[in-house]
GROMACS .gro file of C-alpha atoms in nm:
model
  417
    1UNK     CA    1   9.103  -2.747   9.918
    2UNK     CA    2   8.851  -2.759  10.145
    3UNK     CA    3   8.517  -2.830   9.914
    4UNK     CA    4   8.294  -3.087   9.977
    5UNK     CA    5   8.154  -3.205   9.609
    6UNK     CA    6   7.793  -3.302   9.556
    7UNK     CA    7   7.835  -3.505   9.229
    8UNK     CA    8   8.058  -3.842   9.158
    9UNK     CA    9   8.258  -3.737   8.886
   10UNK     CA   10   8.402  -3.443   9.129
   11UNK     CA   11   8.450  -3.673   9.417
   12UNK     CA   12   8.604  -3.880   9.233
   13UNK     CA   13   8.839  -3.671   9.088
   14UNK     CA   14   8.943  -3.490   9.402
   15UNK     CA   15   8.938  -3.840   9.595
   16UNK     CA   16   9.181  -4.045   9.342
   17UNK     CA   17   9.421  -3.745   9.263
   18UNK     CA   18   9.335  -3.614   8.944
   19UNK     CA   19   9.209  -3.202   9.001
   20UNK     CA   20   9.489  -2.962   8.979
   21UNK     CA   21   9.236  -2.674   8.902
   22UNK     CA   22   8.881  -2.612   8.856
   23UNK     CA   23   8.732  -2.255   8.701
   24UNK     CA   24   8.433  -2.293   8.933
   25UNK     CA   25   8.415  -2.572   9.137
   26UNK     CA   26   8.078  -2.529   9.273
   27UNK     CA   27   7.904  -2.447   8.922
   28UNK     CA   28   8.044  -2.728   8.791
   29UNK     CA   29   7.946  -2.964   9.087
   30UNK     CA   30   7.603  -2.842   9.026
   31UNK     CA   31   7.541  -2.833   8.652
   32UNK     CA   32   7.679  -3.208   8.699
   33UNK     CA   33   7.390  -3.317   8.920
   34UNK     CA   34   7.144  -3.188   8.667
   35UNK     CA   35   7.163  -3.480   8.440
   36UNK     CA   36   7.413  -3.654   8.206
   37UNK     CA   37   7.642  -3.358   8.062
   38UNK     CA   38   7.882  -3.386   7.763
   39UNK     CA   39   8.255  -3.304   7.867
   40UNK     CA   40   8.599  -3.317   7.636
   41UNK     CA   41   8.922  -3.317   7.621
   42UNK     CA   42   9.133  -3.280   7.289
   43UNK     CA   43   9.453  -3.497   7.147
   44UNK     CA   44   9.623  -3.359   6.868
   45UNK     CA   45   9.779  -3.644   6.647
   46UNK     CA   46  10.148  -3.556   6.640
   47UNK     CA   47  10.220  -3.967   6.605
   48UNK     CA   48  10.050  -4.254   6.561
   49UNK     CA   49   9.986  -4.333   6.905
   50UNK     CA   50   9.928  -4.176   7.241
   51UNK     CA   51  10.210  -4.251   7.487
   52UNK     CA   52  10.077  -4.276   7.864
   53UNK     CA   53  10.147  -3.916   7.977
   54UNK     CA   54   9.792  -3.897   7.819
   55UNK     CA   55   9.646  -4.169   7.982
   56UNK     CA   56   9.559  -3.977   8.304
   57UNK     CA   57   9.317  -3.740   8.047
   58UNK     CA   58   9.181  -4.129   7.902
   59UNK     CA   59   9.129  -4.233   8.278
   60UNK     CA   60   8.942  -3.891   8.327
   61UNK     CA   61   8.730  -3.942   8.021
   62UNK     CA   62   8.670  -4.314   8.108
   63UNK     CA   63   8.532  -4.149   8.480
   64UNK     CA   64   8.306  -3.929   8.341
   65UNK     CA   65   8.152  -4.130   8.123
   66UNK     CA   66   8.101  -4.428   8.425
   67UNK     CA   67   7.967  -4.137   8.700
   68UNK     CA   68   7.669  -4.104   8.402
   69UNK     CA   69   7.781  -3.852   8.169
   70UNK     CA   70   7.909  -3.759   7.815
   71UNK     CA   71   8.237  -3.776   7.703
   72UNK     CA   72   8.384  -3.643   7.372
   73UNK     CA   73   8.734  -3.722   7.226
   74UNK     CA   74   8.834  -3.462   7.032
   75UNK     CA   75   9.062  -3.491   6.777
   76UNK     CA   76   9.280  -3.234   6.671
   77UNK     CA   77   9.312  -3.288   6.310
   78UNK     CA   78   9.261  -2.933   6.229
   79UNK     CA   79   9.486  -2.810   6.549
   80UNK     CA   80   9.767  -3.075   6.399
   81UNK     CA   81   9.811  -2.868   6.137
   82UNK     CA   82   9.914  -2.595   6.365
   83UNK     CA   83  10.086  -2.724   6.644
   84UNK     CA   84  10.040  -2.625   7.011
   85UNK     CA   85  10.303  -2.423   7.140
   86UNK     CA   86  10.214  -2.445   7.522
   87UNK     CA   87  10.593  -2.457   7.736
   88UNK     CA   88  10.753  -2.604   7.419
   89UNK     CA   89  11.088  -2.453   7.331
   90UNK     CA   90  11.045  -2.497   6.957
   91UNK     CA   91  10.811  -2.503   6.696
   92UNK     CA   92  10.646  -2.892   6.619
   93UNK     CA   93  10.717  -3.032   6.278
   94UNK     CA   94  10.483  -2.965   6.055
   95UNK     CA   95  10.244  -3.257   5.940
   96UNK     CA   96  10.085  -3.376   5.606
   97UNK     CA   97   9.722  -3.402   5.593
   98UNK     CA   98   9.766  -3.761   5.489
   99UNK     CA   99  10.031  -3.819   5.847
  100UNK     CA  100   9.743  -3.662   6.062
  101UNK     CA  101   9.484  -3.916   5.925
  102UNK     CA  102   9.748  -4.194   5.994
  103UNK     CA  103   9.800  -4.077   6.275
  104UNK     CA  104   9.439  -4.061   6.390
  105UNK     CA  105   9.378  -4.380   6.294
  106UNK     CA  106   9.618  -4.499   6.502
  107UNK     CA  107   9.500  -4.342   6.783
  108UNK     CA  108   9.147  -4.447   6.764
  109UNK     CA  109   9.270  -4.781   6.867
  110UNK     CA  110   9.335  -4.698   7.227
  111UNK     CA  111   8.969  -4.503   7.280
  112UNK     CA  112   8.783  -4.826   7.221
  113UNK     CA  113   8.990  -4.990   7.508
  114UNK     CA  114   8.875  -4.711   7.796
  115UNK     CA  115   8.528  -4.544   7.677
  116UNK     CA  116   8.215  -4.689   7.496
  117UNK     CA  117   8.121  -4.562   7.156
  118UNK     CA  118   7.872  -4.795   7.032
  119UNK     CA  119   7.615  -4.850   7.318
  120UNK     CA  120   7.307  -4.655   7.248
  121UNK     CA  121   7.320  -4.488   7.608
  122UNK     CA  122   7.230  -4.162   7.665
  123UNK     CA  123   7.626  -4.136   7.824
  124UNK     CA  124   7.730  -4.305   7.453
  125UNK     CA  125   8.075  -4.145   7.363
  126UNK     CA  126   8.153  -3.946   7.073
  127UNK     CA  127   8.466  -3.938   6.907
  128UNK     CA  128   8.465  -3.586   6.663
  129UNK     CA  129   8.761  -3.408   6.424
  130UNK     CA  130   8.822  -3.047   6.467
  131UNK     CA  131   8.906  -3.042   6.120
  132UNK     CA  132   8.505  -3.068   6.056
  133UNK     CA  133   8.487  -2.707   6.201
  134UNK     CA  134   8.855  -2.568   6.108
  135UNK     CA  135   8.889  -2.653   5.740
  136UNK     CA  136   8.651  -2.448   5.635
  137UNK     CA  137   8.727  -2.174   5.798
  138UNK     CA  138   8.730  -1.815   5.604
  139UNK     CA  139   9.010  -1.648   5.704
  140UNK     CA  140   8.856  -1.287   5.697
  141UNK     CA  141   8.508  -1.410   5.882
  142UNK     CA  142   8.680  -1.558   6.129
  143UNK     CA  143   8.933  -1.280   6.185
  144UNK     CA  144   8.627  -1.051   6.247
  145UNK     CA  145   8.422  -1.276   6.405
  146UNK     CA  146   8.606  -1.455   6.644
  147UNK     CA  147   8.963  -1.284   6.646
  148UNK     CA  148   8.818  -0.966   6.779
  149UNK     CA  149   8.724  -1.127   7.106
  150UNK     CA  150   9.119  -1.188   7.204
  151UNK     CA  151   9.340  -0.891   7.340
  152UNK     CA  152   9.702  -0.939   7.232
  153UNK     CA  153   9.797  -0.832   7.581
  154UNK     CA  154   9.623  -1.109   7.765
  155UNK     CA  155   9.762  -1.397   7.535
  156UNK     CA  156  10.132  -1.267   7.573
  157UNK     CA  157  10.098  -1.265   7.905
  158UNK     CA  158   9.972  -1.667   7.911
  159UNK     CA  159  10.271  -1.868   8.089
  160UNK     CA  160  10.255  -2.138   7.858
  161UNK     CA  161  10.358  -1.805   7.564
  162UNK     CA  162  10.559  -1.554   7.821
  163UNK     CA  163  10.816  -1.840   7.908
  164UNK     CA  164  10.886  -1.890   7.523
  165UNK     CA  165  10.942  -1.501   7.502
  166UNK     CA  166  11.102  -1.467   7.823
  167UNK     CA  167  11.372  -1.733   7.643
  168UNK     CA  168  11.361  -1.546   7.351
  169UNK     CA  169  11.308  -1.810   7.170
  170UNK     CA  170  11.072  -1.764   6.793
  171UNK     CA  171  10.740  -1.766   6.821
  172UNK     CA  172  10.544  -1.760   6.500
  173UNK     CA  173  10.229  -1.648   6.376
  174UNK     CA  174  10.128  -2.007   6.312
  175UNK     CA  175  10.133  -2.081   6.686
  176UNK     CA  176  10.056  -1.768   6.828
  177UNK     CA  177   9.669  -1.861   6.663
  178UNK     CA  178   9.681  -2.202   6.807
  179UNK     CA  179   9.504  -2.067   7.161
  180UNK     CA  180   9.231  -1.872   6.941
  181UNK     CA  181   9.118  -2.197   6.715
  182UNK     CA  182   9.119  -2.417   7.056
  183UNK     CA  183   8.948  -2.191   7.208
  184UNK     CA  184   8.683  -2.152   6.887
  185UNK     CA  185   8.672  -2.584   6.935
  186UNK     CA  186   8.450  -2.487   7.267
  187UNK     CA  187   8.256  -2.263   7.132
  188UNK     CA  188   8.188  -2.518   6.822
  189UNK     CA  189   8.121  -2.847   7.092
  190UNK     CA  190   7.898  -2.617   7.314
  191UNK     CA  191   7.688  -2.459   7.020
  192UNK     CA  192   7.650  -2.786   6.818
  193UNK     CA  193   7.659  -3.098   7.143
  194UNK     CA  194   7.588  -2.864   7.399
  195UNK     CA  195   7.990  -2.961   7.574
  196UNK     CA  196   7.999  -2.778   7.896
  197UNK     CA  197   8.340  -2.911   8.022
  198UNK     CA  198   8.696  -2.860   7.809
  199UNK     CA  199   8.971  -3.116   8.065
  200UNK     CA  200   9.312  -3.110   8.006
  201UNK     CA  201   9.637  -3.124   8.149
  202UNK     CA  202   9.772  -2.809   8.388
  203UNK     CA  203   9.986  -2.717   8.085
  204UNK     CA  204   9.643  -2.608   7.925
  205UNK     CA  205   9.475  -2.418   8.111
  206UNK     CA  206   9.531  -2.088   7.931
  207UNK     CA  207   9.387  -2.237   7.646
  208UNK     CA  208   9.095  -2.347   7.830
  209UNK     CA  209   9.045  -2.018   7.950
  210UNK     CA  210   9.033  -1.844   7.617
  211UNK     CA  211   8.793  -2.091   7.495
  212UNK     CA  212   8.553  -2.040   7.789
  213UNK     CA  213   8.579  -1.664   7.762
  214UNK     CA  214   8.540  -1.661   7.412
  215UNK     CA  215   8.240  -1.894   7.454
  216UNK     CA  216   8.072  -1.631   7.680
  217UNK     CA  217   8.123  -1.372   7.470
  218UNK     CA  218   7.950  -1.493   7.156
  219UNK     CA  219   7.672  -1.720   7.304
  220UNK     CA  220   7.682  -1.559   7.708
  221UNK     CA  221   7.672  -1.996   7.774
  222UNK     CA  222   7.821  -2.080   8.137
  223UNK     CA  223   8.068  -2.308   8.038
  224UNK     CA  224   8.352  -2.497   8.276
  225UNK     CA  225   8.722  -2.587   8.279
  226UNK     CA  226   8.890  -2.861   8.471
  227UNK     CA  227   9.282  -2.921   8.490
  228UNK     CA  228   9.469  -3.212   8.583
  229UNK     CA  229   9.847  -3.218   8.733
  230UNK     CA  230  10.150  -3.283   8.538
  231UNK     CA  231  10.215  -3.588   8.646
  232UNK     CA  232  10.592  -3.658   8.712
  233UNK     CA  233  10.772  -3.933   8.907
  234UNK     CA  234  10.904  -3.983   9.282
  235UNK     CA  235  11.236  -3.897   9.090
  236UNK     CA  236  11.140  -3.615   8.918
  237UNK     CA  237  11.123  -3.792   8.538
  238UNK     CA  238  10.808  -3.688   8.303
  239UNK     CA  239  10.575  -4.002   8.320
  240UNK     CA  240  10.561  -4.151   7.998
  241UNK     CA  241  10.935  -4.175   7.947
  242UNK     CA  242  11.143  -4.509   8.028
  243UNK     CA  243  11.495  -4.612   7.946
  244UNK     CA  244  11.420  -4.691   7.613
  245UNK     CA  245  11.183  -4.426   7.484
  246UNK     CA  246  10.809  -4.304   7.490
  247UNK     CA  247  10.565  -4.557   7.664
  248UNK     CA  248  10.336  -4.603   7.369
  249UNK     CA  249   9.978  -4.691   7.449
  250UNK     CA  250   9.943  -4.890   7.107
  251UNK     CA  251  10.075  -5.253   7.099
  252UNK     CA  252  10.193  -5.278   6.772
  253UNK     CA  253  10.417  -4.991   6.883
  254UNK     CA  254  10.484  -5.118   7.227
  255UNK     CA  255  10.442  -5.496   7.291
  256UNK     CA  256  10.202  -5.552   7.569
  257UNK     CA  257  10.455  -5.704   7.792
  258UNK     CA  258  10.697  -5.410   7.748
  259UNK     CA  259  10.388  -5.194   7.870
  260UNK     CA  260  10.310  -5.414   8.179
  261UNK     CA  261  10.705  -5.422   8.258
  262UNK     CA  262  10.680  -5.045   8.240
  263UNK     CA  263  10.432  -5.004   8.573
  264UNK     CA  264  10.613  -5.335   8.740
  265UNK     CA  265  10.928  -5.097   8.771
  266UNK     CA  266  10.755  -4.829   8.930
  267UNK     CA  267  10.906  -4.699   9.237
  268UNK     CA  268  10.802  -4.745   9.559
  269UNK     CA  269  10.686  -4.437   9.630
  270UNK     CA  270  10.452  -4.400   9.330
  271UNK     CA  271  10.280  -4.728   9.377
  272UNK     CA  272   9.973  -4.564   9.600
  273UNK     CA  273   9.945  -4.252   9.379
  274UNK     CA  274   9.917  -4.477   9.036
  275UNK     CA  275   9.702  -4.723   9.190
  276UNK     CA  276   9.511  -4.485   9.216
  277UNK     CA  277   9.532  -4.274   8.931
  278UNK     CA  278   9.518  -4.571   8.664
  279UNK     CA  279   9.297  -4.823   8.787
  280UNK     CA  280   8.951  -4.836   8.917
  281UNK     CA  281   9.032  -5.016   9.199
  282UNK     CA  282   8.875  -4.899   9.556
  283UNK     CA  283   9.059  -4.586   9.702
  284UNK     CA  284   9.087  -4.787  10.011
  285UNK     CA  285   9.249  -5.109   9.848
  286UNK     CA  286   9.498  -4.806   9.675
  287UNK     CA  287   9.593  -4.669  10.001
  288UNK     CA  288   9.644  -4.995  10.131
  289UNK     CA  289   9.890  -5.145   9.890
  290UNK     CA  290  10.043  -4.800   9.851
  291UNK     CA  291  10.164  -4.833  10.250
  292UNK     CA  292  10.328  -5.195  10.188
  293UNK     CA  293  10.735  -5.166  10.240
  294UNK     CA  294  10.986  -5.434  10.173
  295UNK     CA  295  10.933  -5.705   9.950
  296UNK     CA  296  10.589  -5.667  10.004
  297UNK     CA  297  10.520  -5.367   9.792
  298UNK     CA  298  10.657  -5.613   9.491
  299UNK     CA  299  10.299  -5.747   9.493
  300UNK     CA  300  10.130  -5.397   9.501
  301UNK     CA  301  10.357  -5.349   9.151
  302UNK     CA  302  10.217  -5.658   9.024
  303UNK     CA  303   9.841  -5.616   9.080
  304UNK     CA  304   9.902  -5.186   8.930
  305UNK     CA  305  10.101  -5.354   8.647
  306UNK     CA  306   9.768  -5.646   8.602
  307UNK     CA  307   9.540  -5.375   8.644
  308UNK     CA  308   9.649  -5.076   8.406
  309UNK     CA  309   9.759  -5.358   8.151
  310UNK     CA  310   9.437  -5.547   8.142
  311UNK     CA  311   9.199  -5.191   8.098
  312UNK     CA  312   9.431  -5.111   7.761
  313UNK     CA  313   9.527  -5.494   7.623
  314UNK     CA  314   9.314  -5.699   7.820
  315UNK     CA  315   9.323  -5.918   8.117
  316UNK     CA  316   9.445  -6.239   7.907
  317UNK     CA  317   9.751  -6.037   7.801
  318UNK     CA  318   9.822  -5.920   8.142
  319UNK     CA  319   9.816  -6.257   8.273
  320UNK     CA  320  10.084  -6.357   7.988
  321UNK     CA  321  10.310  -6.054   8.021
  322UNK     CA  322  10.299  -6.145   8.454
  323UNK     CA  323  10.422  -6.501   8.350
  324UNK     CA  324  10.644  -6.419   8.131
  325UNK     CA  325  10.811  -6.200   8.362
  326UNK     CA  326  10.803  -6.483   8.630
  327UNK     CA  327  10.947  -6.736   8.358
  328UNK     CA  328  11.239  -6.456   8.345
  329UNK     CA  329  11.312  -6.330   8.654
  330UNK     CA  330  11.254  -6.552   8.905
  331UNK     CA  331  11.304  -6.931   8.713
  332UNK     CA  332  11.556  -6.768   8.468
  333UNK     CA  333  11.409  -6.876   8.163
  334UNK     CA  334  11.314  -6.711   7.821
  335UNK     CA  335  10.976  -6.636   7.863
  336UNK     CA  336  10.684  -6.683   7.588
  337UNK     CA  337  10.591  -6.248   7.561
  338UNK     CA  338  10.927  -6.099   7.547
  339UNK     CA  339  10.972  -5.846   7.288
  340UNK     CA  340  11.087  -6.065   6.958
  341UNK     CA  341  11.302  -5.969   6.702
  342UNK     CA  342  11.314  -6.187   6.410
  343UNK     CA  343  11.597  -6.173   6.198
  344UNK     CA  344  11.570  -6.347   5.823
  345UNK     CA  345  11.895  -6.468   5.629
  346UNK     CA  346  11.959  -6.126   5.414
  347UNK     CA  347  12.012  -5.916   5.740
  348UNK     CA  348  12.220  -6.188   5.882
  349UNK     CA  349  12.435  -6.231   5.603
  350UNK     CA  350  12.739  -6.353   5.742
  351UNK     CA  351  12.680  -6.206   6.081
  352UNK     CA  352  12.562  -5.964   6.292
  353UNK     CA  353  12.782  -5.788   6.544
  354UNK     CA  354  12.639  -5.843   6.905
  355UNK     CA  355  12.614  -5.443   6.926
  356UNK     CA  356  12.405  -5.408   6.634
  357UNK     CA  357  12.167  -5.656   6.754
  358UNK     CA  358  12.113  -5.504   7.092
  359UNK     CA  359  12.047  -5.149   6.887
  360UNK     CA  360  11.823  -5.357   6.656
  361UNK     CA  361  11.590  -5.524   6.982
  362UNK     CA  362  11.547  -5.184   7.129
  363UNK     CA  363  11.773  -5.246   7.476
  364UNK     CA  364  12.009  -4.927   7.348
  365UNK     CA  365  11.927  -4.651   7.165
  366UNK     CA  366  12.296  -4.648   6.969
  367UNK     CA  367  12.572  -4.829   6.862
  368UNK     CA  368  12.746  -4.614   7.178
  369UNK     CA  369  12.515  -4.715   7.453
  370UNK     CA  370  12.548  -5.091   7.339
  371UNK     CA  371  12.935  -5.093   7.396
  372UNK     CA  372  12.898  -4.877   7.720
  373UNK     CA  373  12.654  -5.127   7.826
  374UNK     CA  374  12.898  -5.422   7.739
  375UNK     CA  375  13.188  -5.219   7.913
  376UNK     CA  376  12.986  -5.179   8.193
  377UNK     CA  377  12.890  -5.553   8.246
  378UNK     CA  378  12.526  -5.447   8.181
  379UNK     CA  379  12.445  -5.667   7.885
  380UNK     CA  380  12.407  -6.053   7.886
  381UNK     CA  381  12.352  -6.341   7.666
  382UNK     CA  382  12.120  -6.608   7.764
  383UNK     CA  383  12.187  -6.483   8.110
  384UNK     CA  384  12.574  -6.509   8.036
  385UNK     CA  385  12.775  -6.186   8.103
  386UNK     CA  386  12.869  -6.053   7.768
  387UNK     CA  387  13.232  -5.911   7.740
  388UNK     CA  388  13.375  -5.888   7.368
  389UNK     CA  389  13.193  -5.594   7.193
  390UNK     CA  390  13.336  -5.729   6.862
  391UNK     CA  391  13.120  -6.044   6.902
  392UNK     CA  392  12.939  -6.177   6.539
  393UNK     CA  393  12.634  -6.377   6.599
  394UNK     CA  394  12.579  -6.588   6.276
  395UNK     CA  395  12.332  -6.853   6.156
  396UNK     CA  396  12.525  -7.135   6.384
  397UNK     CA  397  12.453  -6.935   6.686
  398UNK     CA  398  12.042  -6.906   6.645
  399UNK     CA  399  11.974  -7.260   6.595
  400UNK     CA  400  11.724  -7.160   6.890
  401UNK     CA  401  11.640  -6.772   7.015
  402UNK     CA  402  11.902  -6.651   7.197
  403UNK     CA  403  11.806  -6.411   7.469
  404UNK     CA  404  11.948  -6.055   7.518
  405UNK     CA  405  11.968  -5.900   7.875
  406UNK     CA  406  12.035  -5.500   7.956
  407UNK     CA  407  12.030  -5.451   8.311
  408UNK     CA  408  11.789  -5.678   8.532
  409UNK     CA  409  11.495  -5.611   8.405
  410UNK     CA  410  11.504  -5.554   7.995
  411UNK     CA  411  11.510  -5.857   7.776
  412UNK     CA  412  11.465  -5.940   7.404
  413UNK     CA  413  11.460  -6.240   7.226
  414UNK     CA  414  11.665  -6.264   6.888
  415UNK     CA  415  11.518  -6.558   6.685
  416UNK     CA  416  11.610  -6.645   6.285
  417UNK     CA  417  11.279  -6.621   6.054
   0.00000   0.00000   0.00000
């Protein structure tokens, strides 16, 4: 790509990695030097937290809003109720309105963290609820005056819907309308906050598409879409995935130290990209530590695991989850932050088998992995190979916590309440 863009939020997206695809680059460019200009992207709350394959579309949101302009986290508490079907095999679950409030809730948390709602600037952040728009919907109004603006044809023929069919795999009605009431949520931000920008991940772009079309069509508005890459690994794994399940942005669903562990273990080859992806520190600096081989590139995974930690928790809990993790690793001791779990004399009982309390700290999924993992010679007690699968752990043995290893670099502490 071979444009040169006028305004910072551009450069800075094409400069730090985060533009797969732009509707009109140069439109965009310019409508952005006219002044601050609103811009969203939408989360539909299928849990109670994001995990961080989102946080590339936080990051985005948290640039727009410091190059001087609007951003607006939509939430899809309307869309929840349908489910997005984009390059998913299945249909989602369908949720309660009382689990999509829950689950809002509980992502609010992690907004407040990246983007400022409570300023009084002109750039000020909204967070909105598609529900406000969708709820009331009348089924036969909107049919006529929205669903008449969508050819059949064009949606089959989306990717994200052809792969599904192409699989022959169901499809219902439900989803099928998803792309028609995302693309009505443009319409709805541009006619009532003036939103000139839906972002999103590649995976949307179809719907951003319909929404901008449909957007023209009822109020002829020129209106803007901007995609960013799926990000995956050096390996080839979907970020926001570990060994042990999603990367959850919340802390009560993912302790702070787990989440700075997370970016410590990224591979060598990722380092510059993330650097520069999930922290705000100079491209140059990013570049630099992104080149470092050897040992040395264990620093450049200390200062992305610092920085991405202290933008979502803080820089006091970054600090404790880096010494924890040099109490652990490199002096062999327990380590204040590690992951706790804290056992109280009903559960115990008369013991615990050593499996179920590696299930029960999170270091395997199953009562299966735990034995392979003790078969293997990948699990450890207080840094003491573990062998006998039928191990009990009783009251005797937690006089003090007793630490649980899998592998090198996952540890939780078992403690008695």
């Amino acid at each position: 790509m071979t444009y040169h863009p006028k305004s910072d939020f551009i450069a800075v997206m094409m400069e730090r990695g985060f533009l797969a695809d732009c509707t009109d680059y140069q439109g965009l460019d310019e409508a952005l030097l006219q002044g601050c200009q609103p811009a969203y992207i939408g989360f539909d709350a299928t849990a109670e937290s994001l995990h961080v394959g989102s946080l590339i579309q936080i990051m985005m949101l948290r640039w727009l809003q410091k190059t001087g302009h609007k951003p607006i986290t939509l939430m899809g508490g309307g869309t929840t109720k349908v489910g997005d079907p984009s390059f998913r095999a299945d249909e989602r679950p369908l949720l309660g309105p009382e689990q999509i409030d829950a689950n809002i809730a509980g992502i609010r948390k992690v907004f407040a963290a990246y983007i400022d709602y409570d300023s009084g600037a002109d750039n000020v952040a909204l967070m909105l609820n598609n529900a406000e728009w969708l709820d009331g919907l009348n089924y036969l109004d909107f049919l006529r005056d929205i669903g008449r603006h969508f050819s059949v044809n064009r949606m089959l023929a989306f990717e994200s819907v052809k792969s599904r069919l192409d699989r022959e795999q169901s499809l219902s009605f439900l989803e099928f309308n998803y792309m028609i009431l995302q693309a009505y949520d443009f319409l709805e931000l541009n006619r009532r906050y003036g939103c000139i920008l839906q972002m999103g991940g590649s995976d949307q772009w179809g719907n951003i598409v319909n929404g901008i079309d449909l957007t023209r069509r009822v109020l002829d508005h020129e209106i803007y879409g901007l995609t960013s890459p799926l990000l995956t690994t050096s390996d080839g794994k979907k970020m926001g995935k570990s060994q042990s399940g999603a990367v959850w942005l919340n802390g009560d669903m993912l302790s702070p130290y787990e989440f700075w562990q997370f970016w410590r273990n990224t591979t060598d080859a990722d380092v510059g990209r993330f650097l520069k992806l999930y922290t705000e520190l100079p491209v140059e600096e990013c570049n630099r530590l992104g080149a470092l081989e050897g040992s040395e590139v264990n620093a450049a995974k200390v200062i992305l695991a610092n920085e991405v930690t202290a933008l979502l928790h803080g820089r006091e809990a970054a600090a404790a989850a880096e010494a924890t993790a040099r109490e652990v690793f490199e002096k062999g001791g327990i380590g204040d932050d590690l992951p706790t779990l804290t056992l109280n004399a009903d559960e115990l009982g008369d013991g615990i088998s050593i499996v179920q309390l590696i299930v029960k700290s999170g270091l395997a999924k199953s009562g299966k992995e735990a034995k392979r993992l003790i078969a293997e010679n990948g699990a450890r007690m207080d840094d003491a190979p573990l062998t006998d699968a039928g191990l009990m752990i009783d009251a005797g043995a937690l006089t003090s916590p007793i630490k649980l290893s899998a592998g090198k670099k996952r540890h939780a502490l078992v403690q008695l309440g």
